[in-house]
């Protein structure tokens, strides 16, 4: 018989990339995590880890086993859902995560609506970055996440997660009041190709959107200032220090002397909902997804 706890340790090593990182996530010591995998290897009679430089990597046998492990995990989740299918009424804790804009614009109003309509349901929100949302779903510490689609996310075909489109969030050009483009209904990014720019910091998931939008318009922006927060970006624009692309969902300080101008180039980012595989069948998750779709449609409109 395979010990499912040991199998989960192997899945964690694959997810986090190293035994040390997996052990940290599972609250094990690295030696304890390694021992679990060695015992699993002995139980199965195959090698699961092999040396690679100063670390280790999964063997071909381990990669093959992981496909079955993910399927076993998904079937176990389905079994639990089937056992609770008769409960019907959404109740108990619903743990949701999202990045800052998603929490402000979507998850907070979703939680307020669910509190009114389903008083037995307790929504618990945690603001995290996109990568941590996937980690918390994998670890079973979250039931639902709103994430931004990025190249570093797990692929859409990853059997561990159910990722579904929620909305496209367009970027607007933000300029100071009095700027030549401030009164227009739309602006071509090429019109600001020679101006100073304010861009997200290099590690931000939005930075590639800004750089690729400018590239598609035929120029590389002269980035003179970097910001983590969209309101910081807005304040820099308000002081005439440059122009910027800002997602429409980002709520900016209203009294700032700035103007949002829609882009004819139509740059945008995609927001997704994500659950563990099959998680959307849970009554609590299903009603939350319904509210999110309603809120997303209103936000886009």
PDB file of C-alpha atoms in Angstrom:
ATOM      1  CA  UNK A   1       0.000   0.000   0.000  1.00  0.00           C
ATOM      2  CA  UNK A   2       1.217   3.518  -0.822  1.00  0.00           C
ATOM      3  CA  UNK A   3       1.250   5.963   2.078  1.00  0.00           C
ATOM      4  CA  UNK A   4      -0.617   8.980   0.720  1.00  0.00           C
ATOM      5  CA  UNK A   5       1.203  11.299   3.115  1.00  0.00           C
ATOM      6  CA  UNK A   6       4.516  10.315   1.567  1.00  0.00           C
ATOM      7  CA  UNK A   7       3.031  10.769  -1.878  1.00  0.00           C
ATOM      8  CA  UNK A   8       2.006  14.298  -0.891  1.00  0.00           C
ATOM      9  CA  UNK A   9       5.603  15.081   0.080  1.00  0.00           C
ATOM     10  CA  UNK A  10       6.747  14.002  -3.378  1.00  0.00           C
ATOM     11  CA  UNK A  11       4.062  16.198  -4.960  1.00  0.00           C
ATOM     12  CA  UNK A  12       5.295  19.114  -2.853  1.00  0.00           C
ATOM     13  CA  UNK A  13       8.888  18.612  -4.036  1.00  0.00           C
ATOM     14  CA  UNK A  14       7.670  18.735  -7.640  1.00  0.00           C
ATOM     15  CA  UNK A  15       5.564  21.831  -6.952  1.00  0.00           C
ATOM     16  CA  UNK A  16       8.174  23.854  -5.045  1.00  0.00           C
ATOM     17  CA  UNK A  17      11.238  22.632  -6.928  1.00  0.00           C
ATOM     18  CA  UNK A  18      13.429  21.532  -4.010  1.00  0.00           C
ATOM     19  CA  UNK A  19      13.188  19.274  -0.969  1.00  0.00           C
ATOM     20  CA  UNK A  20      14.032  22.231   1.277  1.00  0.00           C
ATOM     21  CA  UNK A  21      11.240  24.429  -0.091  1.00  0.00           C
ATOM     22  CA  UNK A  22       8.752  21.557   0.067  1.00  0.00           C
ATOM     23  CA  UNK A  23       9.723  20.810   3.652  1.00  0.00           C
ATOM     24  CA  UNK A  24       9.276  24.460   4.607  1.00  0.00           C
ATOM     25  CA  UNK A  25       5.781  24.530   3.081  1.00  0.00           C
ATOM     26  CA  UNK A  26       4.774  21.298   4.810  1.00  0.00           C
ATOM     27  CA  UNK A  27       6.326  22.358   8.141  1.00  0.00           C
ATOM     28  CA  UNK A  28       8.835  19.490   8.011  1.00  0.00           C
ATOM     29  CA  UNK A  29      12.570  19.554   8.417  1.00  0.00           C
ATOM     30  CA  UNK A  30      14.425  18.858   5.153  1.00  0.00           C
ATOM     31  CA  UNK A  31      15.745  15.600   6.595  1.00  0.00           C
ATOM     32  CA  UNK A  32      12.233  14.489   7.541  1.00  0.00           C
ATOM     33  CA  UNK A  33      10.924  15.283   4.064  1.00  0.00           C
ATOM     34  CA  UNK A  34      13.825  13.391   2.487  1.00  0.00           C
ATOM     35  CA  UNK A  35      13.144  10.443   4.762  1.00  0.00           C
ATOM     36  CA  UNK A  36       9.492  10.348   3.648  1.00  0.00           C
ATOM     37  CA  UNK A  37      10.545  10.198  -0.002  1.00  0.00           C
ATOM     38  CA  UNK A  38      13.224   7.555   0.669  1.00  0.00           C
ATOM     39  CA  UNK A  39      10.652   5.392   2.427  1.00  0.00           C
ATOM     40  CA  UNK A  40       8.202   5.851  -0.456  1.00  0.00           C
ATOM     41  CA  UNK A  41      10.955   4.799  -2.857  1.00  0.00           C
ATOM     42  CA  UNK A  42      11.612   1.672  -0.771  1.00  0.00           C
ATOM     43  CA  UNK A  43       7.889   0.878  -0.678  1.00  0.00           C
ATOM     44  CA  UNK A  44       7.719   1.081  -4.481  1.00  0.00           C
ATOM     45  CA  UNK A  45      11.124  -0.409  -5.245  1.00  0.00           C
ATOM     46  CA  UNK A  46      12.208   2.483  -7.495  1.00  0.00           C
ATOM     47  CA  UNK A  47      14.457   5.525  -7.217  1.00  0.00           C
ATOM     48  CA  UNK A  48      12.496   8.772  -6.947  1.00  0.00           C
ATOM     49  CA  UNK A  49      15.326  11.298  -6.565  1.00  0.00           C
ATOM     50  CA  UNK A  50      18.729  11.500  -8.235  1.00  0.00           C
ATOM     51  CA  UNK A  51      21.672  13.875  -7.739  1.00  0.00           C
ATOM     52  CA  UNK A  52      21.854  17.045  -9.832  1.00  0.00           C
ATOM     53  CA  UNK A  53      24.772  19.304  -8.995  1.00  0.00           C
ATOM     54  CA  UNK A  54      24.497  20.117  -5.301  1.00  0.00           C
ATOM     55  CA  UNK A  55      20.818  19.251  -5.221  1.00  0.00           C
ATOM     56  CA  UNK A  56      18.492  16.525  -6.456  1.00  0.00           C
ATOM     57  CA  UNK A  57      15.898  16.132  -9.170  1.00  0.00           C
ATOM     58  CA  UNK A  58      12.980  13.807  -9.762  1.00  0.00           C
ATOM     59  CA  UNK A  59      13.662  10.631 -11.694  1.00  0.00           C
ATOM     60  CA  UNK A  60      11.619   9.505 -14.674  1.00  0.00           C
ATOM     61  CA  UNK A  61       9.873   7.039 -12.353  1.00  0.00           C
ATOM     62  CA  UNK A  62       8.948   9.895 -10.006  1.00  0.00           C
ATOM     63  CA  UNK A  63       7.578  11.978 -12.889  1.00  0.00           C
ATOM     64  CA  UNK A  64       5.434   9.047 -13.971  1.00  0.00           C
ATOM     65  CA  UNK A  65       4.241   8.491 -10.412  1.00  0.00           C
ATOM     66  CA  UNK A  66       3.292  12.160 -10.094  1.00  0.00           C
ATOM     67  CA  UNK A  67       0.765  11.879 -12.919  1.00  0.00           C
ATOM     68  CA  UNK A  68      -1.005   9.178 -10.920  1.00  0.00           C
ATOM     69  CA  UNK A  69      -0.543  11.116  -7.671  1.00  0.00           C
ATOM     70  CA  UNK A  70      -2.303  14.172  -9.091  1.00  0.00           C
ATOM     71  CA  UNK A  71      -5.128  11.949 -10.323  1.00  0.00           C
ATOM     72  CA  UNK A  72      -5.408  10.277  -6.903  1.00  0.00           C
ATOM     73  CA  UNK A  73      -5.575  13.685  -5.219  1.00  0.00           C
ATOM     74  CA  UNK A  74      -8.279  14.851  -7.621  1.00  0.00           C
ATOM     75  CA  UNK A  75     -10.332  11.679  -7.120  1.00  0.00           C
ATOM     76  CA  UNK A  76     -10.070  12.019  -3.354  1.00  0.00           C
ATOM     77  CA  UNK A  77     -11.339  15.600  -3.597  1.00  0.00           C
ATOM     78  CA  UNK A  78     -14.201  14.390  -5.795  1.00  0.00           C
ATOM     79  CA  UNK A  79     -15.061  11.690  -3.254  1.00  0.00           C
ATOM     80  CA  UNK A  80     -15.224  14.292  -0.509  1.00  0.00           C
ATOM     81  CA  UNK A  81     -17.430  16.498  -2.689  1.00  0.00           C
ATOM     82  CA  UNK A  82     -19.786  13.593  -3.408  1.00  0.00           C
ATOM     83  CA  UNK A  83     -20.049  12.803   0.302  1.00  0.00           C
ATOM     84  CA  UNK A  84     -21.068  16.396   1.000  1.00  0.00           C
ATOM     85  CA  UNK A  85     -23.254  16.849  -2.071  1.00  0.00           C
ATOM     86  CA  UNK A  86     -26.434  16.397  -0.084  1.00  0.00           C
ATOM     87  CA  UNK A  87     -25.636  19.302   2.216  1.00  0.00           C
ATOM     88  CA  UNK A  88     -26.629  21.774  -0.511  1.00  0.00           C
ATOM     89  CA  UNK A  89     -26.683  25.018   1.472  1.00  0.00           C
ATOM     90  CA  UNK A  90     -23.376  26.934   1.377  1.00  0.00           C
ATOM     91  CA  UNK A  91     -21.989  26.948   4.906  1.00  0.00           C
ATOM     92  CA  UNK A  92     -18.753  26.977   6.870  1.00  0.00           C
ATOM     93  CA  UNK A  93     -15.505  28.749   6.046  1.00  0.00           C
ATOM     94  CA  UNK A  94     -14.626  29.767   2.501  1.00  0.00           C
ATOM     95  CA  UNK A  95     -10.959  30.723   2.200  1.00  0.00           C
ATOM     96  CA  UNK A  96     -10.171  33.002  -0.739  1.00  0.00           C
ATOM     97  CA  UNK A  97      -6.994  34.720  -1.889  1.00  0.00           C
ATOM     98  CA  UNK A  98      -6.177  37.427  -4.389  1.00  0.00           C
ATOM     99  CA  UNK A  99      -3.682  40.117  -5.339  1.00  0.00           C
ATOM    100  CA  UNK A 100      -4.411  43.675  -4.109  1.00  0.00           C
ATOM    101  CA  UNK A 101      -6.616  44.963  -6.951  1.00  0.00           C
ATOM    102  CA  UNK A 102      -8.612  41.716  -7.025  1.00  0.00           C
ATOM    103  CA  UNK A 103      -9.258  41.953  -3.286  1.00  0.00           C
ATOM    104  CA  UNK A 104     -10.360  45.593  -3.462  1.00  0.00           C
ATOM    105  CA  UNK A 105     -12.585  45.428  -6.538  1.00  0.00           C
ATOM    106  CA  UNK A 106     -13.854  41.830  -6.565  1.00  0.00           C
ATOM    107  CA  UNK A 107     -13.282  39.802  -3.412  1.00  0.00           C
ATOM    108  CA  UNK A 108     -14.331  42.413  -0.848  1.00  0.00           C
ATOM    109  CA  UNK A 109     -17.735  43.123  -2.473  1.00  0.00           C
ATOM    110  CA  UNK A 110     -18.161  39.385  -3.113  1.00  0.00           C
ATOM    111  CA  UNK A 111     -17.688  38.672   0.592  1.00  0.00           C
ATOM    112  CA  UNK A 112     -20.193  41.387   1.537  1.00  0.00           C
ATOM    113  CA  UNK A 113     -22.839  39.976  -0.821  1.00  0.00           C
ATOM    114  CA  UNK A 114     -22.308  36.411   0.378  1.00  0.00           C
ATOM    115  CA  UNK A 115     -22.612  37.518   4.004  1.00  0.00           C
ATOM    116  CA  UNK A 116     -26.077  38.898   3.251  1.00  0.00           C
ATOM    117  CA  UNK A 117     -27.306  36.020   1.088  1.00  0.00           C
ATOM    118  CA  UNK A 118     -25.690  33.053   2.847  1.00  0.00           C
ATOM    119  CA  UNK A 119     -25.359  33.852   6.570  1.00  0.00           C
ATOM    120  CA  UNK A 120     -24.038  30.361   7.355  1.00  0.00           C
ATOM    121  CA  UNK A 121     -21.068  30.959   5.051  1.00  0.00           C
ATOM    122  CA  UNK A 122     -17.957  32.613   6.497  1.00  0.00           C
ATOM    123  CA  UNK A 123     -15.671  34.152   3.863  1.00  0.00           C
ATOM    124  CA  UNK A 124     -12.036  34.611   4.873  1.00  0.00           C
ATOM    125  CA  UNK A 125      -9.924  36.754   2.548  1.00  0.00           C
ATOM    126  CA  UNK A 126      -6.139  36.792   2.374  1.00  0.00           C
ATOM    127  CA  UNK A 127      -4.245  39.258   0.181  1.00  0.00           C
ATOM    128  CA  UNK A 128      -1.308  37.480  -1.454  1.00  0.00           C
ATOM    129  CA  UNK A 129       0.631  37.644  -4.684  1.00  0.00           C
ATOM    130  CA  UNK A 130      -0.274  35.339  -7.553  1.00  0.00           C
ATOM    131  CA  UNK A 131       2.383  32.671  -6.929  1.00  0.00           C
ATOM    132  CA  UNK A 132       1.343  32.305  -3.288  1.00  0.00           C
ATOM    133  CA  UNK A 133      -2.283  31.843  -4.320  1.00  0.00           C
ATOM    134  CA  UNK A 134      -1.300  28.714  -6.253  1.00  0.00           C
ATOM    135  CA  UNK A 135       0.833  27.511  -3.338  1.00  0.00           C
ATOM    136  CA  UNK A 136      -2.035  27.918  -0.874  1.00  0.00           C
ATOM    137  CA  UNK A 137      -4.430  26.084  -3.195  1.00  0.00           C
ATOM    138  CA  UNK A 138      -1.926  23.263  -3.590  1.00  0.00           C
ATOM    139  CA  UNK A 139      -1.450  23.016   0.177  1.00  0.00           C
ATOM    140  CA  UNK A 140      -5.211  22.914   0.783  1.00  0.00           C
ATOM    141  CA  UNK A 141      -5.098  26.210   2.699  1.00  0.00           C
ATOM    142  CA  UNK A 142      -7.288  28.066   0.185  1.00  0.00           C
ATOM    143  CA  UNK A 143     -10.503  27.159  -1.643  1.00  0.00           C
ATOM    144  CA  UNK A 144     -10.636  29.854  -4.313  1.00  0.00           C
ATOM    145  CA  UNK A 145      -8.263  32.431  -5.786  1.00  0.00           C
ATOM    146  CA  UNK A 146      -8.477  35.306  -8.238  1.00  0.00           C
ATOM    147  CA  UNK A 147      -5.165  35.498 -10.059  1.00  0.00           C
ATOM    148  CA  UNK A 148      -3.605  37.332 -12.957  1.00  0.00           C
ATOM    149  CA  UNK A 149      -2.534  35.193 -15.898  1.00  0.00           C
ATOM    150  CA  UNK A 150       1.268  35.263 -16.076  1.00  0.00           C
ATOM    151  CA  UNK A 151       3.872  33.111 -17.875  1.00  0.00           C
ATOM    152  CA  UNK A 152       5.072  31.776 -14.503  1.00  0.00           C
ATOM    153  CA  UNK A 153       1.651  30.364 -13.533  1.00  0.00           C
ATOM    154  CA  UNK A 154       1.036  26.608 -13.795  1.00  0.00           C
ATOM    155  CA  UNK A 155      -0.137  25.772 -17.320  1.00  0.00           C
ATOM    156  CA  UNK A 156      -3.865  25.720 -18.012  1.00  0.00           C
ATOM    157  CA  UNK A 157      -3.669  21.951 -18.531  1.00  0.00           C
ATOM    158  CA  UNK A 158      -2.197  21.360 -15.040  1.00  0.00           C
ATOM    159  CA  UNK A 159      -4.497  18.692 -13.580  1.00  0.00           C
ATOM    160  CA  UNK A 160      -4.049  19.996 -10.026  1.00  0.00           C
ATOM    161  CA  UNK A 161      -5.905  23.250 -10.691  1.00  0.00           C
ATOM    162  CA  UNK A 162      -9.065  24.422 -12.412  1.00  0.00           C
ATOM    163  CA  UNK A 163      -8.317  27.821 -13.982  1.00  0.00           C
ATOM    164  CA  UNK A 164     -11.156  29.711 -15.684  1.00  0.00           C
ATOM    165  CA  UNK A 165     -11.278  33.149 -17.394  1.00  0.00           C
ATOM    166  CA  UNK A 166     -12.956  35.857 -15.323  1.00  0.00           C
ATOM    167  CA  UNK A 167     -12.354  39.150 -17.147  1.00  0.00           C
ATOM    168  CA  UNK A 168      -9.998  41.135 -19.356  1.00  0.00           C
ATOM    169  CA  UNK A 169      -8.723  44.231 -17.531  1.00  0.00           C
ATOM    170  CA  UNK A 170      -7.660  46.911 -20.068  1.00  0.00           C
ATOM    171  CA  UNK A 171      -4.783  49.297 -19.425  1.00  0.00           C
ATOM    172  CA  UNK A 172      -5.425  53.036 -19.737  1.00  0.00           C
ATOM    173  CA  UNK A 173      -2.812  55.656 -20.504  1.00  0.00           C
ATOM    174  CA  UNK A 174      -2.568  57.975 -17.482  1.00  0.00           C
ATOM    175  CA  UNK A 175      -1.354  61.520 -18.160  1.00  0.00           C
ATOM    176  CA  UNK A 176      -1.319  64.782 -16.156  1.00  0.00           C
ATOM    177  CA  UNK A 177      -4.155  67.259 -16.557  1.00  0.00           C
ATOM    178  CA  UNK A 178      -3.236  69.665 -19.326  1.00  0.00           C
ATOM    179  CA  UNK A 179      -1.399  67.002 -21.326  1.00  0.00           C
ATOM    180  CA  UNK A 180      -2.157  67.203 -25.082  1.00  0.00           C
ATOM    181  CA  UNK A 181      -3.838  63.763 -24.942  1.00  0.00           C
ATOM    182  CA  UNK A 182      -5.913  64.487 -21.836  1.00  0.00           C
ATOM    183  CA  UNK A 183      -9.046  65.513 -23.733  1.00  0.00           C
ATOM    184  CA  UNK A 184      -9.102  62.687 -26.257  1.00  0.00           C
ATOM    185  CA  UNK A 185     -11.457  59.712 -26.357  1.00  0.00           C
ATOM    186  CA  UNK A 186      -8.534  57.442 -27.215  1.00  0.00           C
ATOM    187  CA  UNK A 187      -4.776  57.591 -27.550  1.00  0.00           C
ATOM    188  CA  UNK A 188      -2.194  55.696 -29.557  1.00  0.00           C
ATOM    189  CA  UNK A 189       0.811  54.760 -27.421  1.00  0.00           C
ATOM    190  CA  UNK A 190       3.067  55.853 -30.258  1.00  0.00           C
ATOM    191  CA  UNK A 191       1.976  59.426 -29.416  1.00  0.00           C
ATOM    192  CA  UNK A 192       3.907  59.226 -26.118  1.00  0.00           C
ATOM    193  CA  UNK A 193       6.886  57.247 -27.400  1.00  0.00           C
ATOM    194  CA  UNK A 194       9.350  60.072 -26.663  1.00  0.00           C
ATOM    195  CA  UNK A 195       8.048  60.983 -23.201  1.00  0.00           C
ATOM    196  CA  UNK A 196       9.436  59.802 -19.856  1.00  0.00           C
ATOM    197  CA  UNK A 197       7.611  56.774 -18.449  1.00  0.00           C
ATOM    198  CA  UNK A 198       6.680  55.429 -15.026  1.00  0.00           C
ATOM    199  CA  UNK A 199       6.542  51.630 -15.054  1.00  0.00           C
ATOM    200  CA  UNK A 200       5.981  48.802 -12.587  1.00  0.00           C
ATOM    201  CA  UNK A 201       9.093  47.431 -10.877  1.00  0.00           C
ATOM    202  CA  UNK A 202      10.836  44.670 -12.877  1.00  0.00           C
ATOM    203  CA  UNK A 203       9.450  41.846 -10.718  1.00  0.00           C
ATOM    204  CA  UNK A 204       5.846  43.020 -11.112  1.00  0.00           C
ATOM    205  CA  UNK A 205       3.593  40.723 -13.184  1.00  0.00           C
ATOM    206  CA  UNK A 206       2.253  43.858 -14.925  1.00  0.00           C
ATOM    207  CA  UNK A 207       5.610  45.070 -16.195  1.00  0.00           C
ATOM    208  CA  UNK A 208       5.653  42.667 -19.197  1.00  0.00           C
ATOM    209  CA  UNK A 209       2.237  44.007 -20.238  1.00  0.00           C
ATOM    210  CA  UNK A 210       3.544  47.585 -20.239  1.00  0.00           C
ATOM    211  CA  UNK A 211       6.754  46.765 -22.079  1.00  0.00           C
ATOM    212  CA  UNK A 212       5.071  44.542 -24.676  1.00  0.00           C
ATOM    213  CA  UNK A 213       2.332  47.139 -25.320  1.00  0.00           C
ATOM    214  CA  UNK A 214       4.958  49.779 -25.992  1.00  0.00           C
ATOM    215  CA  UNK A 215       6.928  47.342 -28.123  1.00  0.00           C
ATOM    216  CA  UNK A 216       3.828  46.569 -30.185  1.00  0.00           C
ATOM    217  CA  UNK A 217       3.406  50.311 -30.705  1.00  0.00           C
ATOM    218  CA  UNK A 218       6.935  50.484 -32.105  1.00  0.00           C
ATOM    219  CA  UNK A 219       9.092  51.823 -29.262  1.00  0.00           C
ATOM    220  CA  UNK A 220      10.885  50.988 -26.041  1.00  0.00           C
ATOM    221  CA  UNK A 221       9.748  53.323 -23.257  1.00  0.00           C
ATOM    222  CA  UNK A 222      12.253  55.541 -21.473  1.00  0.00           C
ATOM    223  CA  UNK A 223      11.453  54.368 -17.938  1.00  0.00           C
ATOM    224  CA  UNK A 224      12.703  56.966 -15.473  1.00  0.00           C
ATOM    225  CA  UNK A 225      10.677  55.947 -12.408  1.00  0.00           C
ATOM    226  CA  UNK A 226       9.523  52.597 -11.029  1.00  0.00           C
ATOM    227  CA  UNK A 227       6.651  51.946  -8.629  1.00  0.00           C
ATOM    228  CA  UNK A 228       5.137  49.014  -6.734  1.00  0.00           C
ATOM    229  CA  UNK A 229       1.721  50.550  -6.109  1.00  0.00           C
ATOM    230  CA  UNK A 230      -0.628  52.000  -8.721  1.00  0.00           C
ATOM    231  CA  UNK A 231      -1.413  55.002  -6.536  1.00  0.00           C
ATOM    232  CA  UNK A 232       2.295  55.760  -6.271  1.00  0.00           C
ATOM    233  CA  UNK A 233       2.385  55.643 -10.066  1.00  0.00           C
ATOM    234  CA  UNK A 234      -0.579  58.047 -10.183  1.00  0.00           C
ATOM    235  CA  UNK A 235       1.117  60.525  -7.849  1.00  0.00           C
ATOM    236  CA  UNK A 236       4.264  60.507  -9.993  1.00  0.00           C
ATOM    237  CA  UNK A 237       2.140  61.217 -13.078  1.00  0.00           C
ATOM    238  CA  UNK A 238       0.288  63.982 -11.217  1.00  0.00           C
ATOM    239  CA  UNK A 239       3.596  65.752 -10.587  1.00  0.00           C
ATOM    240  CA  UNK A 240       4.418  65.714 -14.293  1.00  0.00           C
ATOM    241  CA  UNK A 241       7.211  63.140 -13.969  1.00  0.00           C
ATOM    242  CA  UNK A 242       6.015  60.914 -16.791  1.00  0.00           C
ATOM    243  CA  UNK A 243       3.138  58.969 -18.278  1.00  0.00           C
ATOM    244  CA  UNK A 244       2.062  55.441 -17.380  1.00  0.00           C
ATOM    245  CA  UNK A 245      -0.164  52.514 -18.276  1.00  0.00           C
ATOM    246  CA  UNK A 246      -2.493  51.564 -15.404  1.00  0.00           C
ATOM    247  CA  UNK A 247      -5.108  48.772 -15.293  1.00  0.00           C
ATOM    248  CA  UNK A 248      -8.666  50.075 -15.364  1.00  0.00           C
ATOM    249  CA  UNK A 249      -9.586  48.099 -12.236  1.00  0.00           C
ATOM    250  CA  UNK A 250      -6.878  49.882 -10.222  1.00  0.00           C
ATOM    251  CA  UNK A 251      -8.617  52.428  -7.993  1.00  0.00           C
ATOM    252  CA  UNK A 252      -6.611  55.649  -8.029  1.00  0.00           C
ATOM    253  CA  UNK A 253      -6.828  58.567  -5.605  1.00  0.00           C
ATOM    254  CA  UNK A 254      -9.762  60.564  -7.033  1.00  0.00           C
ATOM    255  CA  UNK A 255      -8.555  64.128  -6.372  1.00  0.00           C
ATOM    256  CA  UNK A 256      -5.269  63.782  -8.275  1.00  0.00           C
ATOM    257  CA  UNK A 257      -4.847  66.054 -11.334  1.00  0.00           C
ATOM    258  CA  UNK A 258      -4.549  63.155 -13.766  1.00  0.00           C
ATOM    259  CA  UNK A 259      -6.623  61.828 -16.672  1.00  0.00           C
ATOM    260  CA  UNK A 260      -7.152  58.250 -17.801  1.00  0.00           C
ATOM    261  CA  UNK A 261      -7.226  57.922 -21.593  1.00  0.00           C
ATOM    262  CA  UNK A 262      -8.330  54.628 -23.223  1.00  0.00           C
ATOM    263  CA  UNK A 263      -5.713  53.122 -25.530  1.00  0.00           C
ATOM    264  CA  UNK A 264      -6.571  52.360 -29.127  1.00  0.00           C
ATOM    265  CA  UNK A 265      -3.823  49.712 -28.909  1.00  0.00           C
ATOM    266  CA  UNK A 266      -6.039  47.835 -26.374  1.00  0.00           C
ATOM    267  CA  UNK A 267      -3.381  46.400 -24.022  1.00  0.00           C
ATOM    268  CA  UNK A 268      -4.944  44.298 -21.265  1.00  0.00           C
ATOM    269  CA  UNK A 269      -4.299  41.643 -18.667  1.00  0.00           C
ATOM    270  CA  UNK A 270      -6.397  38.532 -18.039  1.00  0.00           C
ATOM    271  CA  UNK A 271      -7.821  37.697 -14.613  1.00  0.00           C
ATOM    272  CA  UNK A 272      -8.703  34.107 -13.775  1.00  0.00           C
ATOM    273  CA  UNK A 273     -10.492  32.239 -11.036  1.00  0.00           C
ATOM    274  CA  UNK A 274      -8.659  29.195  -9.750  1.00  0.00           C
ATOM    275  CA  UNK A 275      -9.609  26.292  -7.494  1.00  0.00           C
ATOM    276  CA  UNK A 276      -8.163  22.912  -6.800  1.00  0.00           C
ATOM    277  CA  UNK A 277      -9.290  20.419  -9.431  1.00  0.00           C
ATOM    278  CA  UNK A 278     -13.022  19.898  -9.029  1.00  0.00           C
ATOM    279  CA  UNK A 279     -13.273  22.544  -6.318  1.00  0.00           C
ATOM    280  CA  UNK A 280     -15.857  24.575  -8.260  1.00  0.00           C
ATOM    281  CA  UNK A 281     -18.402  21.853  -7.429  1.00  0.00           C
ATOM    282  CA  UNK A 282     -18.439  22.794  -3.746  1.00  0.00           C
ATOM    283  CA  UNK A 283     -21.613  24.715  -2.904  1.00  0.00           C
ATOM    284  CA  UNK A 284     -19.689  27.526  -1.182  1.00  0.00           C
ATOM    285  CA  UNK A 285     -17.258  27.915  -4.082  1.00  0.00           C
ATOM    286  CA  UNK A 286     -20.064  27.769  -6.650  1.00  0.00           C
ATOM    287  CA  UNK A 287     -21.979  30.697  -5.130  1.00  0.00           C
ATOM    288  CA  UNK A 288     -18.737  32.675  -4.771  1.00  0.00           C
ATOM    289  CA  UNK A 289     -17.914  32.119  -8.440  1.00  0.00           C
ATOM    290  CA  UNK A 290     -21.397  33.247  -9.418  1.00  0.00           C
ATOM    291  CA  UNK A 291     -20.951  36.502  -7.481  1.00  0.00           C
ATOM    292  CA  UNK A 292     -17.510  37.048  -8.976  1.00  0.00           C
ATOM    293  CA  UNK A 293     -18.830  36.671 -12.511  1.00  0.00           C
ATOM    294  CA  UNK A 294     -21.541  39.244 -11.791  1.00  0.00           C
ATOM    295  CA  UNK A 295     -19.039  41.673 -10.282  1.00  0.00           C
ATOM    296  CA  UNK A 296     -16.594  41.121 -13.145  1.00  0.00           C
ATOM    297  CA  UNK A 297     -19.254  41.893 -15.745  1.00  0.00           C
ATOM    298  CA  UNK A 298     -20.115  45.140 -13.936  1.00  0.00           C
ATOM    299  CA  UNK A 299     -16.447  46.089 -13.581  1.00  0.00           C
ATOM    300  CA  UNK A 300     -15.796  45.619 -17.285  1.00  0.00           C
ATOM    301  CA  UNK A 301     -18.918  47.584 -18.203  1.00  0.00           C
TER     302      UNK A 301
END
